[in-house]
CSV table of C-alpha atoms (C1' of nucleotides) in Angstrom, one decimal:
chain,number,residue,atom,x,y,z
O,28,MET,CA,141.0,-143.6,72.9
O,29,PRO,CA,141.7,-141.7,75.9
O,30,GLU,CA,139.9,-138.3,76.0
O,31,LEU,CA,138.8,-136.7,79.1
O,32,PRO,CA,136.1,-139.3,80.1
O,33,GLU,CA,138.2,-142.2,79.8
O,34,VAL,CA,141.2,-140.6,81.6
O,35,GLU,CA,138.7,-139.6,84.5
O,36,THR,CA,137.5,-143.4,84.6
O,37,THR,CA,141.0,-144.6,84.6
O,38,VAL,CA,141.8,-142.1,87.5
O,39,ALA,CA,138.9,-143.4,89.4
O,40,GLY,CA,139.9,-146.8,89.0
O,41,LEU,CA,143.5,-146.3,90.0
O,42,ARG,CA,142.3,-144.5,92.8
O,43,SER,CA,140.8,-147.4,94.7
O,44,VAL,CA,144.1,-149.4,94.2
O,45,LEU,CA,146.5,-146.6,95.0
O,46,GLU,CA,145.2,-144.0,97.2
O,47,GLY,CA,146.8,-144.1,100.7
O,48,ARG,CA,149.0,-147.0,99.6
O,49,THR,CA,152.8,-147.2,99.6
O,50,LEU,CA,154.5,-148.0,96.3
O,51,THR,CA,156.8,-151.0,97.0
O,52,LEU,CA,158.1,-151.3,93.2
O,53,VAL,CA,158.2,-148.8,90.4
O,54,GLU,CA,159.6,-150.5,87.6
O,55,PRO,CA,159.8,-149.0,83.8
O,56,ARG,CA,160.4,-151.8,81.4
O,57,ARG,CA,162.1,-149.8,78.6
O,58,ALA,CA,164.0,-146.4,78.4
O,59,ASP,CA,161.1,-144.4,76.8
O,60,LEU,CA,157.6,-144.1,75.4
O,61,ARG,CA,157.2,-140.9,73.6
O,62,VAL,CA,159.6,-139.3,75.5
O,63,PRO,CA,162.1,-141.0,77.9
O,64,PHE,CA,161.0,-142.0,81.3
O,65,PRO,CA,162.3,-139.8,84.0
O,66,PRO,CA,165.6,-141.3,85.1
O,67,ASP,CA,165.1,-140.9,88.6
O,68,LEU,CA,161.3,-142.2,88.5
O,69,ARG,CA,162.0,-145.4,90.3
O,70,GLN,CA,164.1,-143.9,92.9
O,71,ARG,CA,162.0,-141.1,93.7
O,72,MET,CA,158.6,-143.1,93.6
O,73,THR,CA,159.7,-146.4,95.4
O,74,GLY,CA,158.6,-146.3,98.9
O,75,ALA,CA,156.5,-143.2,98.5
O,76,ARG,CA,152.9,-143.0,99.6
O,77,VAL,CA,150.2,-141.9,97.2
O,78,GLU,CA,148.4,-139.1,98.8
O,79,ARG,CA,146.0,-138.2,95.9
O,80,LEU,CA,144.8,-139.0,92.2
O,81,GLY,CA,143.6,-136.3,89.9
O,82,ARG,CA,143.2,-135.5,86.2
O,83,ARG,CA,144.0,-132.2,84.3
O,84,ALA,CA,142.4,-132.5,80.6
O,85,LYS,CA,143.7,-136.0,79.4
O,86,TYR,CA,146.5,-136.2,82.1
O,87,GLY,CA,146.4,-138.4,85.0
O,88,LEU,CA,148.1,-137.0,88.3
O,89,VAL,CA,149.6,-139.0,90.8
O,90,GLU,CA,150.7,-137.1,94.1
O,91,THR,CA,153.0,-138.6,96.7
O,92,ASP,CA,153.9,-137.7,100.3
O,93,ARG,CA,157.5,-136.8,99.0
O,94,GLY,CA,156.1,-133.7,97.2
O,95,ASP,CA,156.4,-135.4,93.9
O,96,MET,CA,153.7,-135.7,91.1
O,97,MET,CA,153.8,-138.3,88.5
O,98,ILE,CA,152.0,-137.2,85.4
O,99,PHE,CA,150.9,-139.9,82.8
O,100,HIS,CA,149.3,-139.4,79.3
O,101,LEU,CA,147.8,-142.5,77.6
O,102,GLY,CA,148.4,-141.2,74.2
O,103,MET,CA,146.1,-143.1,71.7
O,104,SER,CA,146.5,-146.6,72.9
O,105,GLY,CA,147.4,-146.5,76.8
O,106,ARG,CA,145.5,-148.0,79.5
O,107,TRP,CA,146.4,-149.3,83.0
O,108,ARG,CA,145.9,-152.9,83.7
O,109,VAL,CA,145.0,-153.9,87.3
O,110,ASP,CA,146.4,-157.2,88.7
O,111,PRO,CA,147.6,-158.8,85.4
O,112,ASP,CA,148.2,-162.3,85.3
O,113,GLU,CA,151.6,-161.5,83.7
O,114,ILE,CA,153.6,-158.6,82.3
O,115,GLY,CA,153.4,-158.5,78.5
O,116,LYS,CA,155.5,-156.8,76.1
O,117,HIS,CA,153.5,-153.8,75.9
O,118,ASP,CA,153.4,-153.3,79.6
O,119,HIS,CA,156.0,-150.3,79.9
O,120,LEU,CA,155.7,-149.5,83.6
O,121,VAL,CA,154.9,-151.7,86.6
O,122,LEU,CA,153.8,-150.5,90.0
O,123,GLU,CA,153.3,-152.5,93.1
O,124,THR,CA,151.8,-151.5,96.4
O,125,GLY,CA,152.4,-152.8,99.9
O,126,GLU,CA,149.1,-154.8,99.5
O,127,GLY,CA,150.5,-156.7,96.8
O,128,ARG,CA,148.3,-155.0,94.0
O,129,ARG,CA,149.8,-154.6,90.8
O,130,LEU,CA,149.4,-151.9,88.1
O,131,ALA,CA,151.0,-152.0,84.5
O,132,LEU,CA,150.7,-149.3,82.1
O,133,CYS,CA,150.2,-150.9,78.8
O,134,ASP,CA,150.5,-148.8,75.5
O,135,PRO,CA,151.2,-150.7,72.1
O,136,ARG,CA,151.5,-147.5,70.1
O,137,ARG,CA,153.7,-145.7,72.7
O,138,PHE,CA,152.2,-142.3,72.1
O,139,GLY,CA,151.6,-142.0,75.8
O,140,PHE,CA,154.5,-140.8,78.3
O,141,VAL,CA,155.1,-140.2,82.1
O,142,GLU,CA,156.6,-137.4,83.7
O,143,LEU,CA,157.6,-136.4,87.2
O,144,VAL,CA,157.4,-132.9,88.6
O,145,ARG,CA,157.4,-131.1,92.1
O,146,THR,CA,153.7,-130.8,93.1
O,147,GLU,CA,154.0,-127.3,94.1
O,148,ALA,CA,155.2,-126.4,90.6
O,149,TRP,CA,152.7,-128.7,88.8
O,150,GLU,CA,150.8,-126.0,86.9
O,151,ALA,CA,154.1,-125.0,85.3
O,152,TYR,CA,154.6,-128.3,83.7
O,153,PRO,CA,154.9,-126.9,80.1
O,154,PRO,CA,151.7,-128.7,78.5
O,155,PHE,CA,149.5,-127.2,81.3
O,156,ALA,CA,150.9,-123.6,81.2
O,157,LYS,CA,148.9,-122.5,78.1
O,158,MET,CA,146.0,-124.9,78.4
O,159,GLY,CA,142.6,-123.7,78.4
O,160,PRO,CA,139.8,-124.4,80.9
O,161,GLU,CA,138.4,-127.7,82.2
O,162,PRO,CA,135.1,-128.1,80.1
O,163,LEU,CA,133.4,-129.6,83.2
O,164,GLY,CA,134.3,-126.7,85.3
O,165,ASP,CA,132.2,-123.7,86.3
O,166,ILE,CA,134.2,-121.1,84.5
O,167,PHE,CA,133.6,-122.9,81.3
O,168,THR,CA,130.5,-121.3,79.8
O,169,GLY,CA,129.2,-120.5,76.3
O,170,LYS,CA,130.1,-116.8,77.0
O,171,LEU,CA,133.7,-117.9,77.6
O,172,LEU,CA,133.8,-120.1,74.7
O,173,HIS,CA,132.4,-117.2,72.5
O,174,LYS,CA,135.1,-115.1,73.5
O,175,MET,CA,137.7,-117.8,73.2
O,176,LEU,CA,136.5,-118.4,69.5
O,177,SER,CA,136.3,-114.8,68.5
O,178,GLY,CA,138.4,-114.0,65.6
O,179,LYS,CA,139.5,-117.4,64.8
O,180,ALA,CA,139.5,-118.2,61.2
O,181,THR,CA,139.9,-122.2,61.6
O,182,SER,CA,137.0,-124.5,61.7
O,183,ILE,CA,135.0,-125.2,64.9
O,184,LYS,CA,136.2,-128.5,64.8
O,185,ALA,CA,139.9,-127.7,64.8
O,186,ALA,CA,139.2,-125.1,67.3
O,187,LEU,CA,137.6,-127.5,69.9
O,188,LEU,CA,140.6,-129.8,69.5
O,189,ASP,CA,143.0,-127.1,70.1
O,190,GLN,CA,143.7,-127.6,73.9
O,191,ARG,CA,144.3,-124.1,74.7
O,192,VAL,CA,140.7,-123.3,74.0
O,193,VAL,CA,139.3,-126.1,76.0
O,194,ALA,CA,141.1,-128.8,77.6
O,195,GLY,CA,140.4,-132.4,77.3
O,196,LEU,CA,138.2,-132.9,74.1
O,197,GLY,CA,139.4,-135.3,71.2
O,198,ASN,CA,138.0,-136.2,68.1
O,199,ILE,CA,135.1,-138.5,69.3
O,200,TYR,CA,133.6,-135.8,71.9
O,201,VAL,CA,134.1,-132.9,69.5
O,202,CYS,CA,132.0,-134.8,66.7
O,203,GLU,CA,129.3,-135.8,69.3
O,204,ALA,CA,129.1,-132.1,70.9
O,205,LEU,CA,128.8,-130.6,67.5
O,206,HIS,CA,126.0,-132.9,66.4
O,207,ILE,CA,124.0,-132.5,69.5
O,208,SER,CA,124.5,-128.6,69.2
O,209,GLY,CA,123.7,-128.8,65.5
O,210,ILE,CA,126.6,-127.0,64.4
O,211,SER,CA,128.6,-128.0,61.2
O,212,PRO,CA,132.2,-129.1,61.8
O,213,ARG,CA,133.3,-127.0,59.0
O,214,LYS,CA,131.7,-123.8,60.3
O,215,GLN,CA,134.2,-121.1,61.0
O,216,ALA,CA,134.9,-120.9,64.7
O,217,GLY,CA,134.9,-117.0,64.9
O,218,LYS,CA,131.4,-117.0,63.3
O,219,LEU,CA,129.5,-118.8,65.8
O,220,THR,CA,126.7,-116.6,67.6
O,221,ALA,CA,126.5,-116.5,71.3
O,222,ARG,CA,123.4,-118.6,71.1
O,223,GLN,CA,125.5,-121.3,69.3
O,224,CYS,CA,128.2,-121.1,71.7
O,225,ASP,CA,125.9,-121.7,74.5
O,226,ALA,CA,124.5,-124.5,73.0
O,227,LEU,CA,127.8,-126.0,72.2
O,228,ALA,CA,129.1,-125.5,75.7
O,229,ALA,CA,126.1,-127.2,77.1
O,230,ALA,CA,126.4,-130.1,74.6
O,231,ILE,CA,130.0,-130.4,75.5
O,232,LYS,CA,129.2,-130.7,79.3
O,233,ALA,CA,126.4,-133.3,78.6
O,234,VAL,CA,128.3,-135.5,76.4
O,235,LEU,CA,131.3,-135.7,78.6
O,236,LEU,CA,129.0,-136.4,81.9
O,237,SER,CA,127.2,-138.9,79.9
O,238,ALA,CA,130.5,-140.6,78.8
O,239,ILE,CA,131.7,-140.6,82.4
O,240,ALA,CA,128.5,-142.0,83.9
O,241,ALA,CA,128.7,-144.8,81.3
O,242,GLY,CA,132.5,-145.5,82.3
O,243,GLY,CA,133.9,-144.0,79.0
O,244,SER,CA,133.7,-145.3,75.6
O,245,SER,CA,135.0,-148.7,74.6
O,246,LEU,CA,137.3,-149.0,71.8
O,247,ARG,CA,139.5,-151.5,70.1
O,248,ASP,CA,142.2,-151.3,72.7
O,249,TYR,CA,140.6,-149.4,75.5
O,250,ALA,CA,139.3,-150.8,78.8
O,251,ARG,CA,138.9,-149.4,82.3
O,252,PRO,CA,141.8,-150.3,84.6
O,253,ASP,CA,139.5,-153.1,86.3
O,254,GLY,CA,138.9,-154.8,83.0
O,255,GLU,CA,135.2,-153.8,82.6
O,256,LEU,CA,134.5,-152.2,79.2
O,257,GLY,CA,132.9,-148.8,79.0
O,258,TYR,CA,129.5,-148.5,77.4
O,259,PHE,CA,129.4,-145.0,75.9
O,260,ALA,CA,130.3,-146.2,72.6
O,261,LYS,CA,126.9,-147.6,72.0
O,262,GLU,CA,125.7,-144.2,72.7
O,263,TRP,CA,127.5,-142.4,70.0
O,264,ARG,CA,125.3,-140.6,67.6
O,265,VAL,CA,127.7,-139.9,64.7
O,266,TYR,CA,131.3,-141.0,65.5
O,267,GLY,CA,132.0,-144.2,63.8
O,268,ARG,CA,128.4,-144.4,62.4
O,269,GLU,CA,129.2,-143.5,58.5
O,270,GLY,CA,126.3,-144.7,56.5
O,271,GLU,CA,123.8,-144.9,59.5
O,272,ASP,CA,120.9,-143.0,59.9
O,273,CYS,CA,121.3,-139.5,61.9
O,274,PRO,CA,119.4,-139.9,65.1
O,275,ALA,CA,118.0,-136.5,64.9
O,276,CYS,CA,116.8,-136.1,61.3
O,277,GLY,CA,117.0,-139.5,59.8
O,278,ALA,CA,119.6,-138.2,56.9
O,279,THR,CA,122.7,-140.5,56.3
O,280,VAL,CA,125.7,-139.9,58.7
O,281,LEU,CA,128.7,-138.6,56.6
O,282,ARG,CA,132.3,-139.0,57.1
O,283,ARG,CA,135.2,-136.8,55.7
O,284,ALA,CA,139.0,-137.2,56.3
O,285,GLU,CA,140.7,-134.0,57.1
O,286,GLY,CA,144.2,-133.8,58.1
O,287,GLY,CA,144.5,-137.6,58.3
O,288,ARG,CA,141.5,-137.4,60.9
O,289,SER,CA,137.9,-138.6,60.3
O,290,THR,CA,135.0,-136.1,61.1
O,291,PHE,CA,131.5,-137.8,61.5
O,292,TYR,CA,128.7,-135.4,61.0
O,293,CYS,CA,125.1,-135.1,59.6
O,294,GLY,CA,125.1,-132.7,56.4
O,295,VAL,CA,121.4,-131.9,57.0
O,296,CYS,CA,120.7,-131.0,60.4
O,297,GLN,CA,124.5,-129.7,61.4
O,298,LYS,CA,124.6,-126.1,59.9
J,17,DC,C1',151.2,-115.1,65.5
J,18,DT,C1',147.9,-118.4,63.1
J,19,DT,C1',146.8,-122.6,60.6
J,20,DG,C1',147.4,-126.8,58.3
J,21,DT,C1',150.2,-131.3,57.5
J,22,DA,C1',153.3,-134.8,58.5
J,23,DA,C1',155.3,-137.9,61.7
J,24,DC,C1',155.7,-140.5,65.7
J,25,DC,C1',154.4,-146.7,66.4
J,26,DT,C1',151.8,-150.9,66.5
J,27,DG,C1',147.7,-153.4,65.7
J,28,DT,C1',143.4,-154.5,63.4
J,29,DC,C1',140.5,-154.8,59.8
J,30,DT,C1',139.2,-155.0,54.7
J,31,DG,C1',139.6,-156.3,50.3
J,32,DC,C1',142.0,-158.3,46.5
I,12,DT,C1',146.0,-167.9,53.5
I,13,DG,C1',148.8,-164.1,52.3
I,14,DC,C1',149.3,-159.3,51.7
I,15,DA,C1',149.1,-154.5,50.8
I,16,DG,C1',146.6,-150.5,52.2
I,17,DA,C1',143.7,-147.7,55.2
I,18,DC,C1',142.6,-146.5,59.6
I,19,DA,C1',142.7,-145.7,64.9
I,20,DG,C1',141.6,-142.0,70.8
I,21,DG,C1',146.9,-137.5,70.8
I,22,DT,C1',150.7,-134.2,70.4
I,23,DT,C1',153.9,-131.4,68.5
I,24,DA,C1',157.6,-129.9,65.1
I,25,DC,C1',157.7,-127.8,61.0
I,26,DA,C1',156.3,-125.1,56.9
I,27,DA,C1',153.6,-121.8,54.9
DNA sequence: CTTGTAACCTGTCTGC
DNA sequence: TGCAGACAGGTTACAA
């Protein structure tokens, strides 16, 4: 469940293996994931030195000394395996460094993808062009959120999942942030008060920082690149806790399916 | 333009 | 044990 904290954790793990290292092997194992691998990925990346790793929203960024940036998205089930014993059928891209370290991008559902852009033009990469602010950045405040939401007829939950409003949130952390700030997921986005937006922005930052500190959330098929599991799942207040007691008021945590996606919330303390 | 739904693909879990 | 059905982190094409 790669949302922002899991991608941040992943990038930190990759950094220790890749940064400053030369790629001696870059091998796609099939033609495509959600979209085709760039046809020249192997040729442009092999022999390149990795200068820097970064993250934008849920995307991982790998900059090389050739002016290229490899962008990866983990989709729903993607993860990087570090020094795997063997390459399995879901390992769709394999990298090796001059030190003999090996990385495999494993993605059973294949909703992830890899792109290659010129570093100087990375912000023009279409998914980034209209993307909203990073929630952990200084420019993301309750005031800005209030402005972004004004006039929106959709629910606050749908608005927070819209990457043009704020970039990097997914189903888990939206559910968690709404619970922390006591706001109903069904509340009309444009009707939130300035005060509620302040509380919501603060809750978003707090939950993301806690999750990053815990190494991300551990889900069925997610692990950090080094194989360690993230611990944040133990700290979920409502997500995945249908039928349990609300940690704030003791009422029963509810789940409702909307658009093929589950929302977890407390009907008593989220208004 | 905005908003909601279906589809992409595979694995896992639940209930009969 | 088998098997059908529900469900899972995201994104986007398309319909309304």
